Coordinates of C-alpha atoms in Angstrom, one line a residue:
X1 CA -20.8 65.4 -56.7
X2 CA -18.8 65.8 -53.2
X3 CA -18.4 69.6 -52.4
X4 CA -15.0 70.8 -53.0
X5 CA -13.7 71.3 -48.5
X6 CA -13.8 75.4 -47.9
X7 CA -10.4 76.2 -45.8
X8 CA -11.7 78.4 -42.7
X9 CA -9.5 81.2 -41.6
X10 CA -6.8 80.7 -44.9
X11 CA -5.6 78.0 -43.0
X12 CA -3.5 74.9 -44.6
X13 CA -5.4 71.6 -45.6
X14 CA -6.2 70.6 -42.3
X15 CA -5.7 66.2 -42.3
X16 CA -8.7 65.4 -40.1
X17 CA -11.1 67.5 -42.5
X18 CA -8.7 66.0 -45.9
X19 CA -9.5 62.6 -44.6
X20 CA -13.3 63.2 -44.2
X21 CA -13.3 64.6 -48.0
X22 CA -11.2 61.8 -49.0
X23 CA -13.4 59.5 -47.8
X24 CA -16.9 60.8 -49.4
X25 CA -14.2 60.7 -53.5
X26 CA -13.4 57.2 -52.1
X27 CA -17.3 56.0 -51.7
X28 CA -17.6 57.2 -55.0
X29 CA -15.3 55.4 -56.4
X30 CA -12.5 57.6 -57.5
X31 CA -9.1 57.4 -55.3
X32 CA -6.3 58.6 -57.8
X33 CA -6.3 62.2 -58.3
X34 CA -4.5 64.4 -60.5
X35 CA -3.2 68.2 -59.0
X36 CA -5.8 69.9 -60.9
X37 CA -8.4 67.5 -59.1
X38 CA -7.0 68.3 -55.7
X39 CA -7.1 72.3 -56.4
X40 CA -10.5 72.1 -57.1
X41 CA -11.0 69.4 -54.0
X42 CA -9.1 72.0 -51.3
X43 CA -9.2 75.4 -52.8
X44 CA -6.8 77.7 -51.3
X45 CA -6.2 81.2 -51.0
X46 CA -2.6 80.7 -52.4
X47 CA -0.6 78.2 -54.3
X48 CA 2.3 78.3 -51.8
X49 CA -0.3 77.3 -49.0
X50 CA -1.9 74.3 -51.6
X51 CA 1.7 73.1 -52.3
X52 CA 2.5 73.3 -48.3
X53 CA -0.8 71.3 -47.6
X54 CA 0.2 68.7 -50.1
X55 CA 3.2 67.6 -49.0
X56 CA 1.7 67.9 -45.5
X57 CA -0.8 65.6 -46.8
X58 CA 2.1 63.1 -48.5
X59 CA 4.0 63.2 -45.0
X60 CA 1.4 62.2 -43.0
X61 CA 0.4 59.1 -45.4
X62 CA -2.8 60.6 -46.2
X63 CA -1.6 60.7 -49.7
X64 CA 0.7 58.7 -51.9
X65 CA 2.2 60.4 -54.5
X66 CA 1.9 57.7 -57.4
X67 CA 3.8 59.6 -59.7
X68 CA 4.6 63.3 -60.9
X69 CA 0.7 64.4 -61.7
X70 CA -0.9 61.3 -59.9
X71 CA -2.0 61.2 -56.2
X72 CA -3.3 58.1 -54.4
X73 CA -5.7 58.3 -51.5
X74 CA -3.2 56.1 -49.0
X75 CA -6.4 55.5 -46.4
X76 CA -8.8 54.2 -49.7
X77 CA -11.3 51.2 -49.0
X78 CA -11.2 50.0 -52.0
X79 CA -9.8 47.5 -53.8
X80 CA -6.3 48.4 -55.6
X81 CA -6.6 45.3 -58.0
X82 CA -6.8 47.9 -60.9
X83 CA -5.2 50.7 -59.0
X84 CA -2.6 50.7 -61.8
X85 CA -5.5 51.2 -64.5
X86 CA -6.6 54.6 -62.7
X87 CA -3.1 56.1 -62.4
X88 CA -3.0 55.8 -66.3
X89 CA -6.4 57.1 -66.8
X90 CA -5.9 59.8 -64.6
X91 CA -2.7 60.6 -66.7
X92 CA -4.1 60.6 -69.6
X93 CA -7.3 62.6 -68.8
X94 CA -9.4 63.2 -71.1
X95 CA -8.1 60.7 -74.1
X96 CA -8.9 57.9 -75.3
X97 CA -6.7 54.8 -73.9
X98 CA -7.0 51.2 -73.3
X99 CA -5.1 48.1 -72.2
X100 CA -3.2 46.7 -75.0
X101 CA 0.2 45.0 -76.4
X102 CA 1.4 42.5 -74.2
X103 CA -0.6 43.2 -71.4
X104 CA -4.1 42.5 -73.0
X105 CA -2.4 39.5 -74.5
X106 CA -1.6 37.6 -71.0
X107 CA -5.0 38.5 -70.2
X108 CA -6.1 36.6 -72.6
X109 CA -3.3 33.9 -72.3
X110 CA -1.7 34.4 -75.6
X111 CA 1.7 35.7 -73.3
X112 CA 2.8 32.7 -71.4
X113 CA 5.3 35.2 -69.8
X114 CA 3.0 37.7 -68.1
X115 CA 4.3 40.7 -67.7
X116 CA 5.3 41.7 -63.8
X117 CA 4.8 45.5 -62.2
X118 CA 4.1 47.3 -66.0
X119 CA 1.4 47.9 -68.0
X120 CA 0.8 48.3 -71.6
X121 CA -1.7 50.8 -72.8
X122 CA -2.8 52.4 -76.3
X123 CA -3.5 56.1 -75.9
X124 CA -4.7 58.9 -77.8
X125 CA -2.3 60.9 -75.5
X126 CA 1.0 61.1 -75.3
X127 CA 3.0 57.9 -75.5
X128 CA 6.4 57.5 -73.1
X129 CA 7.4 55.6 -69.8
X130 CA 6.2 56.3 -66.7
X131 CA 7.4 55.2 -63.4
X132 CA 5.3 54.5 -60.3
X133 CA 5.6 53.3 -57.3
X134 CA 3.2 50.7 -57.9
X135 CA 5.0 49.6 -61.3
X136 CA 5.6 51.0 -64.7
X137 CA 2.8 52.4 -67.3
X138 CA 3.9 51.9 -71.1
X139 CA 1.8 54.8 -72.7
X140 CA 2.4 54.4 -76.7
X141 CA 0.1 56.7 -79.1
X142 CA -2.4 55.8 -81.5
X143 CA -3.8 58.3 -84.3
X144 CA -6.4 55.7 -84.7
X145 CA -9.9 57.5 -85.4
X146 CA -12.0 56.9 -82.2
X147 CA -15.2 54.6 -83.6
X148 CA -12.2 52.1 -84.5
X149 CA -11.0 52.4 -80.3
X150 CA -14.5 51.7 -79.5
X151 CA -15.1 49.6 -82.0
X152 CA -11.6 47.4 -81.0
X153 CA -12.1 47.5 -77.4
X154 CA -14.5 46.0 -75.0
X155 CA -15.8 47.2 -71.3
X156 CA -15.1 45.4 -68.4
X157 CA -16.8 46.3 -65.3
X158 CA -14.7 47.6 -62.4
X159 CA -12.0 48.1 -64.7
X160 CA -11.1 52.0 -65.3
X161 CA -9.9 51.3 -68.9
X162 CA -11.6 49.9 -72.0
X163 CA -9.6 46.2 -73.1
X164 CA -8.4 45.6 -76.8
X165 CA -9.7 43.0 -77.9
X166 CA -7.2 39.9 -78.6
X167 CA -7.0 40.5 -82.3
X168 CA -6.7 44.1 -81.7
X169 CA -3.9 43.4 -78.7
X170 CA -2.0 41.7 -81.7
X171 CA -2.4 44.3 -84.5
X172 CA -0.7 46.8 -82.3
X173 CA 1.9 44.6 -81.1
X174 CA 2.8 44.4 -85.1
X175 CA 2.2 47.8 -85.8
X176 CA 5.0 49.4 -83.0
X177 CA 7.3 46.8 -84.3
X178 CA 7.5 44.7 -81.3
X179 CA 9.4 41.2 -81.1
X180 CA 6.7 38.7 -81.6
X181 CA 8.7 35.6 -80.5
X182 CA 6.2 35.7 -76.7
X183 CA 3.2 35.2 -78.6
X184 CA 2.0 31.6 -78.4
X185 CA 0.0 31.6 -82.0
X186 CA -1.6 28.8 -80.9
X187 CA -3.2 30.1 -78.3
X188 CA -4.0 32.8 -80.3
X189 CA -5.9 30.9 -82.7
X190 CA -7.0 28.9 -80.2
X191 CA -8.7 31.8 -78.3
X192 CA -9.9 33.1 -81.5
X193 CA -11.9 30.2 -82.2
X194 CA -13.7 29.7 -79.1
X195 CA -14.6 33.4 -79.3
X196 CA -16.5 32.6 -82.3
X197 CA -18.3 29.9 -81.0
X198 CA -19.3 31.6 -78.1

């Protein structure tokens, strides 16, 4: 675990000592942060002097602000291929939520259309729209027991959120009521059966 950065002297989050810390989340993997994750990472004396840092922070490009509870490290090494993922992970702390809908279906090429700059996820959470600037996030809720999630949903590695599978990408594209008329059935079945023979 990286040691939360002590402010000397009450002073604001200094940027050469913010990058430093940054850098040691970053090796471990984690570069989207949540307010509550930065409090903790630069504890200060006073939440006027933390708000005053952050923006400091923002202006300076050290941080992106993804969206309104989501920070980006701006000076990250790693890859951003499922930057997306972590924003909505981040968002949804502490649920249960996974790639879904349309989005798992172009995965898996059952969408010929893929869908550009949003993302589809299932969430225990709270469902609703949420701008980026890296694209949209499409959070709709499930009351869906969790051994069924885990059950319908696979693990990818390097991805921060569990994958429906493609029969379970379809089921919940019926059950919100969405048009259907994307969905190459063929495909589907298609998919379906070299799954099974794998």
């Amino acid at each position: 675990m990286v040691k939360a950065y002590i402010l000397s002297r009450g002073s604001a989050m200094k940027s050469l000592e913010a990058v430093k810390t940054l850098a040691l989340w970053d090796r471990q993997n984690k570069s989207v942060f949540s307010v509550a994750d930065l409090r903790r990472i630069f504890p200060e004396r006073s939440e006027k002097t933390f708000s005053e840092g952050l923006r400091r922070l923002v202006a300076q490009g050290v941080l992106e602000r993804a969206a309104r509870a989501a920070y980006v490290n701006a000076l990250s090494q790693r890859s951003r291929r499922y930057l997306i993922e972590e924003i909505a992970a981040c968002m949804r702390r502490g649920e249960y939520s996974y790639v879904s809908l349309e989005s798992a279906l172009s995965e898996f090429g059952a969408i010929s259309q893929i869908p550009v700059s949003r993302i589809t996820v299932v969430t225990t959470g709270r469902g609703g729209l949420i701008e980026t600037r890296y694209g949209e996030i499409e959070f709709t809720h499930t009351a869906r027991p969790v051994r069924n999630i885990l059950a319908c949903t696979v693990v990818m590695e390097g991805r921060p959120l569990r994958i429906a599978r493609i029969e379970t990408a379809l089921r919940d594209l019926k059950r919100v009521g969405r048009n259907l008329h994307m969905v190459d059935m063929e495909a589907y079945r298609d998919i379906l059966a070299e799954q099974a023979a794998a």
